[in-house]
Coordinates of C-alpha atoms in Angstrom, one line a residue:
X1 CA 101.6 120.5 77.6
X2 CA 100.5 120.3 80.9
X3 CA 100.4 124.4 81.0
X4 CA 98.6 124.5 78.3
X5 CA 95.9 122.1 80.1
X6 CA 96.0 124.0 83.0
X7 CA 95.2 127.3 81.3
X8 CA 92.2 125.7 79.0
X9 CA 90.7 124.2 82.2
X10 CA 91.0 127.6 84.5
X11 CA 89.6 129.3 81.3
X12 CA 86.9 127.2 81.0
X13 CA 86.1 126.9 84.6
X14 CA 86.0 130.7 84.9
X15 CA 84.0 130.8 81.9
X16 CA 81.1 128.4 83.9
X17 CA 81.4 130.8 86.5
X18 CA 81.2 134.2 84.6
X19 CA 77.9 132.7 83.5
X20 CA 76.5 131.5 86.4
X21 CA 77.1 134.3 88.1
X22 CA 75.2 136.5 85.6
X23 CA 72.0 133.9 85.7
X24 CA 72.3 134.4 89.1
X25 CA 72.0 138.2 89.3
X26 CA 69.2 137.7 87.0
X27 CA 67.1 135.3 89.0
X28 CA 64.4 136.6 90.8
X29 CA 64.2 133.9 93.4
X30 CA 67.0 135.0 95.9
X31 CA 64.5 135.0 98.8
X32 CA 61.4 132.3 98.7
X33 CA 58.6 132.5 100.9
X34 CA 58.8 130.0 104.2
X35 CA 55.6 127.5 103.8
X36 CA 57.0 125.7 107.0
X37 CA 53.9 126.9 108.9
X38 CA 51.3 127.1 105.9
X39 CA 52.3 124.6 103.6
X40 CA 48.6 125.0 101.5
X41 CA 48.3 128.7 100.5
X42 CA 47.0 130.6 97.1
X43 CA 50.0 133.2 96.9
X44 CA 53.7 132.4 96.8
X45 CA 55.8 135.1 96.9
X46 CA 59.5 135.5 96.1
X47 CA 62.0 138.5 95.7
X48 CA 64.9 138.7 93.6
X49 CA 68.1 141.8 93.3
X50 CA 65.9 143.5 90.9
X51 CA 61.6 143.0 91.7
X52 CA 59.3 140.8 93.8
X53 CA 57.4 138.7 92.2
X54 CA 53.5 136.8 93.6
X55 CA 52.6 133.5 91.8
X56 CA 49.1 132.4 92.7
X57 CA 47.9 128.9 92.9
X58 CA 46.1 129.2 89.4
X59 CA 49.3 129.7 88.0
X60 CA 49.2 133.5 86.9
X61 CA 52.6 135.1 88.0
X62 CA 53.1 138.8 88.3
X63 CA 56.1 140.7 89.2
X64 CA 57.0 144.0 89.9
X65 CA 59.9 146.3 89.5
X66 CA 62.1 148.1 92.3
X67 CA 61.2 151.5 91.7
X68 CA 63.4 153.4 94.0
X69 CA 66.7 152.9 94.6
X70 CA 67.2 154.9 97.5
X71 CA 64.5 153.4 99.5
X72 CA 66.1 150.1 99.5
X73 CA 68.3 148.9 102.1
X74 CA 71.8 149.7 102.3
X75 CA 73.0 146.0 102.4
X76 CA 70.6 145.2 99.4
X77 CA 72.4 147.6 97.6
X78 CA 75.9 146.5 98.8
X79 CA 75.0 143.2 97.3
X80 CA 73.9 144.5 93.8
X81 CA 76.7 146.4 93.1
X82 CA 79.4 143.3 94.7
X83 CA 77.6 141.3 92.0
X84 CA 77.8 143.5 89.2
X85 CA 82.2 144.2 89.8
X86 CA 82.0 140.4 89.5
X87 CA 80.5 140.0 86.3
X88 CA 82.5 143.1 85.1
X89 CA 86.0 141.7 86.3
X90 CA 84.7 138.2 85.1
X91 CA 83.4 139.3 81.6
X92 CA 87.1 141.7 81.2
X93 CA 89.2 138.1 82.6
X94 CA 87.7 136.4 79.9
X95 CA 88.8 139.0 77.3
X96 CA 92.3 139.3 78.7
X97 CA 92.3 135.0 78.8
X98 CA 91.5 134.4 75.2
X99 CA 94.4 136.7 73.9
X100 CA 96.9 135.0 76.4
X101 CA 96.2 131.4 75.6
X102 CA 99.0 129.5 74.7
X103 CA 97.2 127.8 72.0
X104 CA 96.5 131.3 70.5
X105 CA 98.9 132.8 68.3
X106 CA 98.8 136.7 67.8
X107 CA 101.6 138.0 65.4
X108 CA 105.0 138.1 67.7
X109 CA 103.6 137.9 71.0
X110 CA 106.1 136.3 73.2
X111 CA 106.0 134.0 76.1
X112 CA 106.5 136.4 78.9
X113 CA 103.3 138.9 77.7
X114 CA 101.1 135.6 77.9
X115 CA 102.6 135.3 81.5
X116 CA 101.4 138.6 82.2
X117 CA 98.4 138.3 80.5
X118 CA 97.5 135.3 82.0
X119 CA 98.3 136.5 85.5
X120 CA 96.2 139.4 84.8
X121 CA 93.3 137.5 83.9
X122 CA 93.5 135.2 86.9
X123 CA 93.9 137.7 89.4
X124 CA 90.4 139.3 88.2
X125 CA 89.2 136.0 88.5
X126 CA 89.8 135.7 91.8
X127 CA 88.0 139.2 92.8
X128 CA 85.1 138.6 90.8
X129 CA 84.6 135.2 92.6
X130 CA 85.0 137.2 96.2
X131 CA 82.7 139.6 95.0
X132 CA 80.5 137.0 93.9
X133 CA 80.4 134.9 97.1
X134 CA 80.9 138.1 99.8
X135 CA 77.6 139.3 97.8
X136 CA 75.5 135.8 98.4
X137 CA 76.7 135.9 102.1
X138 CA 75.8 139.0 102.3
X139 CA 72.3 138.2 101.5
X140 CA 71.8 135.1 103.0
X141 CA 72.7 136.9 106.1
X142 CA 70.3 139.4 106.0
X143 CA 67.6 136.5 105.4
X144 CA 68.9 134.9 108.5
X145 CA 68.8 138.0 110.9
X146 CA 64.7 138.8 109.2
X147 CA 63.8 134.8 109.5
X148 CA 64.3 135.1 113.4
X149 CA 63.2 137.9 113.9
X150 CA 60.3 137.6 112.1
X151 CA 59.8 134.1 114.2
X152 CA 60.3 136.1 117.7
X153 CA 57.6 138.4 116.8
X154 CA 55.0 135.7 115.9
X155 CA 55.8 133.9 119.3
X156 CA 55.8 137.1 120.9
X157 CA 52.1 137.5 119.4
X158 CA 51.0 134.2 120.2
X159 CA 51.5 134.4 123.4
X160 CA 50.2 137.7 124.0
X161 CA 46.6 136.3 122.5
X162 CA 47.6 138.3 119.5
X163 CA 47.3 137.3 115.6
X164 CA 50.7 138.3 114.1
X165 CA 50.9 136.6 111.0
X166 CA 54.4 137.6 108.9
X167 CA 55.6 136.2 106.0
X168 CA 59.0 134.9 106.6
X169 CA 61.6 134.2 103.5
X170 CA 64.2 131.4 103.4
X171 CA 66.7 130.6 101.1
X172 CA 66.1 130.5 97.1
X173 CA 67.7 128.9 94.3
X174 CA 69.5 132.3 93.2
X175 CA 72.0 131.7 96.4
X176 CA 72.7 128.6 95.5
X177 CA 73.5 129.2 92.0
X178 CA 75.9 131.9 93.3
X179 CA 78.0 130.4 95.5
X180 CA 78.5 127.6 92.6
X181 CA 79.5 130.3 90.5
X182 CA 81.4 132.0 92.6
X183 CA 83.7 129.0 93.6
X184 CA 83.8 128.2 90.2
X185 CA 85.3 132.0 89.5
X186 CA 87.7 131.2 92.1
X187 CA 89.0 128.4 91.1
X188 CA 89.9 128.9 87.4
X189 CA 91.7 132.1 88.3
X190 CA 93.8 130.1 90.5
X191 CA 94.6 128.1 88.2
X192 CA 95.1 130.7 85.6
X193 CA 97.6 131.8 88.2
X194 CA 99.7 128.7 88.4
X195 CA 99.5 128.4 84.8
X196 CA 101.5 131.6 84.9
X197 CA 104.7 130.0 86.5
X198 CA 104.6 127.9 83.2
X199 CA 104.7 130.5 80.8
X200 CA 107.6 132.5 81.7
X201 CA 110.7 131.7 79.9
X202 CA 113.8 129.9 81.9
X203 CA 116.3 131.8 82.3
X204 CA 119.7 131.6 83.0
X205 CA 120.6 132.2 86.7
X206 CA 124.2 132.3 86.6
X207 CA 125.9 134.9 83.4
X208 CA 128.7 134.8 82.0
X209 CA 131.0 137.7 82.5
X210 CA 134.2 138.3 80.3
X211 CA 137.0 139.7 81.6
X212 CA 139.7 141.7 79.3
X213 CA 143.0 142.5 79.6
X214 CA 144.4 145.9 80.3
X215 CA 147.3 145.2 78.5
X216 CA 148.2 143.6 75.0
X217 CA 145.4 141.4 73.4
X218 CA 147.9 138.2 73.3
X219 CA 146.6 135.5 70.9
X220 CA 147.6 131.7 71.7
X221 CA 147.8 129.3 69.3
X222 CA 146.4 125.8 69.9
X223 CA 148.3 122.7 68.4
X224 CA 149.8 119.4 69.2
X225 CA 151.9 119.1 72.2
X226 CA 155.8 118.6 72.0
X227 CA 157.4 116.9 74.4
X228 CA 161.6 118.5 74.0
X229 CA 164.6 116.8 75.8
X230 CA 165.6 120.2 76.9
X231 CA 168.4 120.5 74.2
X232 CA 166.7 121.7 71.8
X233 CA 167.9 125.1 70.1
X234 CA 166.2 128.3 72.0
X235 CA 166.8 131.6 70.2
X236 CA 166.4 134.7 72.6
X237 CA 167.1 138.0 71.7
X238 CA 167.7 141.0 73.7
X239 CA 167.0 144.4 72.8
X240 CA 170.4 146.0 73.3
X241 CA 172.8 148.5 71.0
X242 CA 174.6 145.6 68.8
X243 CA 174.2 142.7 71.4
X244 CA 173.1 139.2 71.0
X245 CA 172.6 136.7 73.2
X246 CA 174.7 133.5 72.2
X247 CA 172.7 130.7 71.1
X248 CA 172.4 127.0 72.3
X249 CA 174.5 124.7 70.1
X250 CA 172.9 120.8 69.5
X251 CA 175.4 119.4 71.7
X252 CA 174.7 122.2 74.7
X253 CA 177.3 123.9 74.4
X254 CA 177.3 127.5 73.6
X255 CA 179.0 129.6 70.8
X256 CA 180.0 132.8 71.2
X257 CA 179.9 135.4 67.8
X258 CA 182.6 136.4 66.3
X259 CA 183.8 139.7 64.6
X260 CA 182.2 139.4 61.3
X261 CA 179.0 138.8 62.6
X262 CA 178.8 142.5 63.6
X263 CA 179.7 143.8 60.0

């Protein structure tokens, strides 16, 4: 029961994540512009993976496409395609999951395919999750390096009697939403991976191994034990040309055969 819980819960955590991690590729607010300095202005601008977008203070909104691809940055890139081998590995994990659910029966399928099935699933949980966070770090790194140096050079043109007025871009909600979704990824595959262990049949660890006997198969008959007084009457014979071994008399003593018992 309990690996039966444990596999529902990792597929639905993983399932939050898939999702969240495709809303957040979809967002356009992955960068926000910094009002720290301005706080009253009549354009806000904002930038997601796919177009940049200018809201002005009357409330009109326009955005506009990416139209190259090669005169974007090379770690702006890096992060679009880390984001999109996480939703791919995400979206085929969820495939693989719903066929190896324990609560899901399909035909014959034994125990140990859902084990593989479900490690499988798990393990592309985990990548897409990595993928999903590496590609948010990724970003918020490159905000980071162009927020300061954006601030050096509007020191740098302050001081120099100089107006240098940059706009400087912070943190949106699109980061945020991605690292949720990535730790969410990350977590339901691990727990699709220890929901493996529960799913593979127990096996014996010790066989048994029978051992025959190069000589005559020899058949023993169970019964009731017999306790003798060792006089009992023993018969033994002896393979011999006309020869007999004399048998035990009741009272111990033995008898020899006589002449007719040869005829």
């Amino acid at each position: 029961m309990s690996t039966t819980i444990c596999q529902v819960m990792g597929f639905v955590v993983s399932s939050l994540g898939v999702v969240g991690c495709m809303v957040s590729t979809a967002m356009d607010m992955w960068s926000t512009q910094d009002l720290y300095d301005n706080p009253v202005t009549a354009v806000f601008q904002y930038q997601g993976l796919w177009r940049s977008c200018v809201r002005q203070s009357s409330g009109f909104t326009e955005c506009r496409p990416y139209f190259t691809i090669l005169g974007l940055p090379a770690m702006f890139q890096a992060v679009r395609a880390l984001m999109i081998v996480g939703i791919v590995l995400g979206i085929l994990g969820l495939l693989v999951c719903i066929f190896a659910l324990k609560c899901v029966r399909i035909g014959s399928m034994e125990d140990s395919a859902k084990a593989n099935m479900t490690l499988t699933s798990g393990i592309m949980f985990i990548i897409a999750g990595l993928c999903a966070i590496t590609g948010v770090s990724v970003f918020a790194n490159m905000l980071v390096t162009n927020f300061w140096m954006s601030t050096t050079n509007m020191y740098q043109g302050m001081y120099q009697g100089m107006q240098n007025i940059q706009n400087r871009y912070t943190f949106g909600s699109a980061l945020f939403v991605g690292w949720v979704a990535g730790g969410l990824t990350l977590v339901g595959g691990i727990m699709m991976c220890l929901a493996c262990r529960g799913l593979i049949p127990e096996e014996s660890r010790y066989k048994a191994v029978s051992y025959n006997a190069s000589g005559r198969n020899i058949s023993y008959r169970t019964g009731p034990y017999k306790v003798g007084s060792g006089y009992e009457p023993e018969t033994k014979t002896r393979k011999g040309a006309g020869y007999e071994e004399a048998a035990r008399s009741e009272d111990g003593r033995r008898s020899y055969p006589s002449k007719y018992d040869y005829v």
